[in-house]
Amino acid sequence: MSDCLLDEEFKSGQGIPFIALEGEGEHSSFRLTEEAKEFLQTLKAPVALASIVGKYRTGKSLLVNRMLLDIKGGGFQVGATVNSCTKGLWIWNKPLRCKDRKSVV
């Protein structure tokens, strides 16, 4: 990632739901959100995926905000309660542009 540019356009993005969970229990299902479809259609270069996974409420969004986005007071929503702010799978809506012409999402 050292060949990638953390420019203001990238930092001006926002977290958007990628895969949303609908329903509850045995009647729940996943769906790709319209917002994510529209974003993915804008990508023209090859795409690399960076992901952070873990149990809920363990600081994944905070880690991304501070280490990757270098944003304090913005980025992915975080909260001080036991309720999840980013339920499901989320992506950043501005790709990280790299010298090898790949976009990191």
PDB file of C-alpha atoms in Angstrom, residues 2-104:
ATOM      1  CA  SER A   2       3.056   2.280   0.095  1.00  0.00           C
ATOM      2  CA  ASP A   3       2.578   2.904  -3.632  1.00  0.00           C
ATOM      3  CA  CYS A   4      -0.932   4.217  -3.034  1.00  0.00           C
ATOM      4  CA  LEU A   5      -1.967   7.834  -2.638  1.00  0.00           C
ATOM      5  CA  LEU A   6      -3.948   9.009   0.405  1.00  0.00           C
ATOM      6  CA  ASP A   7      -5.185  12.146  -1.360  1.00  0.00           C
ATOM      7  CA  GLU A   8      -7.977  14.507  -0.342  1.00  0.00           C
ATOM      8  CA  GLU A   9     -10.418  12.900  -2.791  1.00  0.00           C
ATOM      9  CA  PHE A  10      -9.950   9.545  -1.060  1.00  0.00           C
ATOM     10  CA  LYS A  11     -10.289  11.099   2.390  1.00  0.00           C
ATOM     11  CA  SER A  12     -13.454  12.954   1.334  1.00  0.00           C
ATOM     12  CA  GLY A  13     -15.308   9.672   0.831  1.00  0.00           C
ATOM     13  CA  GLN A  14     -17.655   7.982   3.239  1.00  0.00           C
ATOM     14  CA  GLY A  15     -18.540   4.516   4.390  1.00  0.00           C
ATOM     15  CA  ILE A  16     -21.494   2.991   2.559  1.00  0.00           C
ATOM     16  CA  PRO A  17     -23.328  -0.276   3.179  1.00  0.00           C
ATOM     17  CA  PHE A  18     -22.162  -2.912   0.699  1.00  0.00           C
ATOM     18  CA  ILE A  19     -24.024  -6.035   1.780  1.00  0.00           C
ATOM     19  CA  ALA A  20     -27.114  -5.410   3.909  1.00  0.00           C
ATOM     20  CA  LEU A  21     -28.854  -7.898   6.173  1.00  0.00           C
ATOM     21  CA  GLU A  22     -32.624  -7.910   5.803  1.00  0.00           C
ATOM     22  CA  GLY A  23     -35.087  -9.578   8.139  1.00  0.00           C
ATOM     23  CA  GLU A  24     -34.358 -11.557  11.281  1.00  0.00           C
ATOM     24  CA  GLY A  25     -33.670 -15.120  12.285  1.00  0.00           C
ATOM     25  CA  GLU A  26     -34.341 -17.858   9.754  1.00  0.00           C
ATOM     26  CA  HIS A  27     -36.081 -15.353   7.466  1.00  0.00           C
ATOM     27  CA  SER A  28     -33.028 -13.126   7.111  1.00  0.00           C
ATOM     28  CA  SER A  29     -31.182 -12.651   3.829  1.00  0.00           C
ATOM     29  CA  PHE A  30     -28.353 -10.608   2.387  1.00  0.00           C
ATOM     30  CA  ARG A  31     -28.518  -8.183  -0.529  1.00  0.00           C
ATOM     31  CA  LEU A  32     -26.129  -5.931  -2.415  1.00  0.00           C
ATOM     32  CA  THR A  33     -27.216  -2.320  -1.845  1.00  0.00           C
ATOM     33  CA  GLU A  34     -28.073   0.009  -4.711  1.00  0.00           C
ATOM     34  CA  GLU A  35     -25.545   2.544  -3.417  1.00  0.00           C
ATOM     35  CA  ALA A  36     -22.790  -0.084  -3.603  1.00  0.00           C
ATOM     36  CA  LYS A  37     -23.849  -1.181  -7.111  1.00  0.00           C
ATOM     37  CA  GLU A  38     -23.628   2.405  -8.336  1.00  0.00           C
ATOM     38  CA  PHE A  39     -20.187   2.868  -6.762  1.00  0.00           C
ATOM     39  CA  LEU A  40     -18.802  -0.402  -8.147  1.00  0.00           C
ATOM     40  CA  GLN A  41     -19.948   0.549 -11.656  1.00  0.00           C
ATOM     41  CA  THR A  42     -17.751   3.666 -11.509  1.00  0.00           C
ATOM     42  CA  LEU A  43     -14.565   1.611 -11.074  1.00  0.00           C
ATOM     43  CA  LYS A  44     -12.633   1.323 -14.337  1.00  0.00           C
ATOM     44  CA  ALA A  45      -9.216   0.043 -13.172  1.00  0.00           C
ATOM     45  CA  PRO A  46      -8.439  -3.409 -11.762  1.00  0.00           C
ATOM     46  CA  VAL A  47      -9.541  -3.610  -8.123  1.00  0.00           C
ATOM     47  CA  ALA A  48      -7.716  -4.981  -5.096  1.00  0.00           C
ATOM     48  CA  LEU A  49      -9.630  -5.636  -1.889  1.00  0.00           C
ATOM     49  CA  ALA A  50      -8.444  -4.725   1.599  1.00  0.00           C
ATOM     50  CA  SER A  51     -10.580  -6.083   4.417  1.00  0.00           C
ATOM     51  CA  ILE A  52     -10.793  -6.011   8.175  1.00  0.00           C
ATOM     52  CA  VAL A  53     -12.870  -8.679   9.878  1.00  0.00           C
ATOM     53  CA  GLY A  54     -13.692  -9.558  13.447  1.00  0.00           C
ATOM     54  CA  LYS A  55     -16.391  -9.816  16.063  1.00  0.00           C
ATOM     55  CA  TYR A  56     -18.829  -6.947  16.441  1.00  0.00           C
ATOM     56  CA  ARG A  57     -17.847  -3.977  18.626  1.00  0.00           C
ATOM     57  CA  THR A  58     -14.098  -4.766  18.581  1.00  0.00           C
ATOM     58  CA  GLY A  59     -12.814  -1.546  16.952  1.00  0.00           C
ATOM     59  CA  LYS A  60     -12.646  -2.389  13.235  1.00  0.00           C
ATOM     60  CA  SER A  61     -14.152   0.930  12.112  1.00  0.00           C
ATOM     61  CA  LEU A  62     -11.990   2.887  14.532  1.00  0.00           C
ATOM     62  CA  LEU A  63      -8.888   1.094  13.236  1.00  0.00           C
ATOM     63  CA  VAL A  64      -9.714   1.951   9.624  1.00  0.00           C
ATOM     64  CA  ASN A  65     -10.520   5.570  10.497  1.00  0.00           C
ATOM     65  CA  ARG A  66      -7.246   6.135  12.330  1.00  0.00           C
ATOM     66  CA  MET A  67      -4.741   3.985  10.430  1.00  0.00           C
ATOM     67  CA  LEU A  68      -5.887   3.876   6.821  1.00  0.00           C
ATOM     68  CA  LEU A  69      -8.035   6.952   6.393  1.00  0.00           C
ATOM     69  CA  ASP A  70      -6.042   9.102   8.849  1.00  0.00           C
ATOM     70  CA  ILE A  71      -9.327  10.762   9.785  1.00  0.00           C
ATOM     71  CA  LYS A  72     -10.221  11.906  13.283  1.00  0.00           C
ATOM     72  CA  GLY A  73     -13.895  12.642  13.827  1.00  0.00           C
ATOM     73  CA  GLY A  74     -15.006  11.224  10.468  1.00  0.00           C
ATOM     74  CA  GLY A  75     -14.813   8.083   8.386  1.00  0.00           C
ATOM     75  CA  PHE A  76     -16.832   5.055   9.338  1.00  0.00           C
ATOM     76  CA  GLN A  77     -19.381   5.716  12.064  1.00  0.00           C
ATOM     77  CA  VAL A  78     -18.335   4.582  15.532  1.00  0.00           C
ATOM     78  CA  GLY A  79     -20.264   4.729  18.781  1.00  0.00           C
ATOM     79  CA  ALA A  80     -19.918   4.289  22.506  1.00  0.00           C
ATOM     80  CA  THR A  81     -22.832   1.879  22.920  1.00  0.00           C
ATOM     81  CA  VAL A  82     -23.242  -1.880  22.511  1.00  0.00           C
ATOM     82  CA  ASN A  83     -25.257  -1.249  19.328  1.00  0.00           C
ATOM     83  CA  SER A  84     -23.447  -1.758  16.031  1.00  0.00           C
ATOM     84  CA  CYS A  85     -23.059   1.304  13.775  1.00  0.00           C
ATOM     85  CA  THR A  86     -21.903  -0.584  10.673  1.00  0.00           C
ATOM     86  CA  LYS A  87     -24.020  -3.734  10.576  1.00  0.00           C
ATOM     87  CA  GLY A  88     -23.328  -5.960   7.583  1.00  0.00           C
ATOM     88  CA  LEU A  89     -20.448  -5.325   5.165  1.00  0.00           C
ATOM     89  CA  TRP A  90     -19.422  -1.742   4.434  1.00  0.00           C
ATOM     90  CA  ILE A  91     -17.033  -0.184   1.900  1.00  0.00           C
ATOM     91  CA  TRP A  92     -15.408   3.203   1.412  1.00  0.00           C
ATOM     92  CA  ASN A  93     -16.963   4.979  -1.572  1.00  0.00           C
ATOM     93  CA  LYS A  94     -13.699   6.467  -2.877  1.00  0.00           C
ATOM     94  CA  PRO A  95     -11.066   3.993  -4.099  1.00  0.00           C
ATOM     95  CA  LEU A  96      -7.448   4.314  -3.031  1.00  0.00           C
ATOM     96  CA  ARG A  97      -5.484   4.922  -6.262  1.00  0.00           C
ATOM     97  CA  CYS A  98      -2.144   3.146  -6.611  1.00  0.00           C
ATOM     98  CA  LYS A  99       0.828   3.645  -8.946  1.00  0.00           C
ATOM     99  CA  ASP A 100       0.259   0.255 -10.600  1.00  0.00           C
ATOM    100  CA  ARG A 101      -3.141   1.632 -11.728  1.00  0.00           C
ATOM    101  CA  LYS A 102      -5.089  -0.594  -9.335  1.00  0.00           C
ATOM    102  CA  SER A 103      -7.845   0.751  -7.155  1.00  0.00           C
ATOM    103  CA  VAL A 104      -7.983  -0.507  -3.580  1.00  0.00           C
TER     104      VAL A 104
END
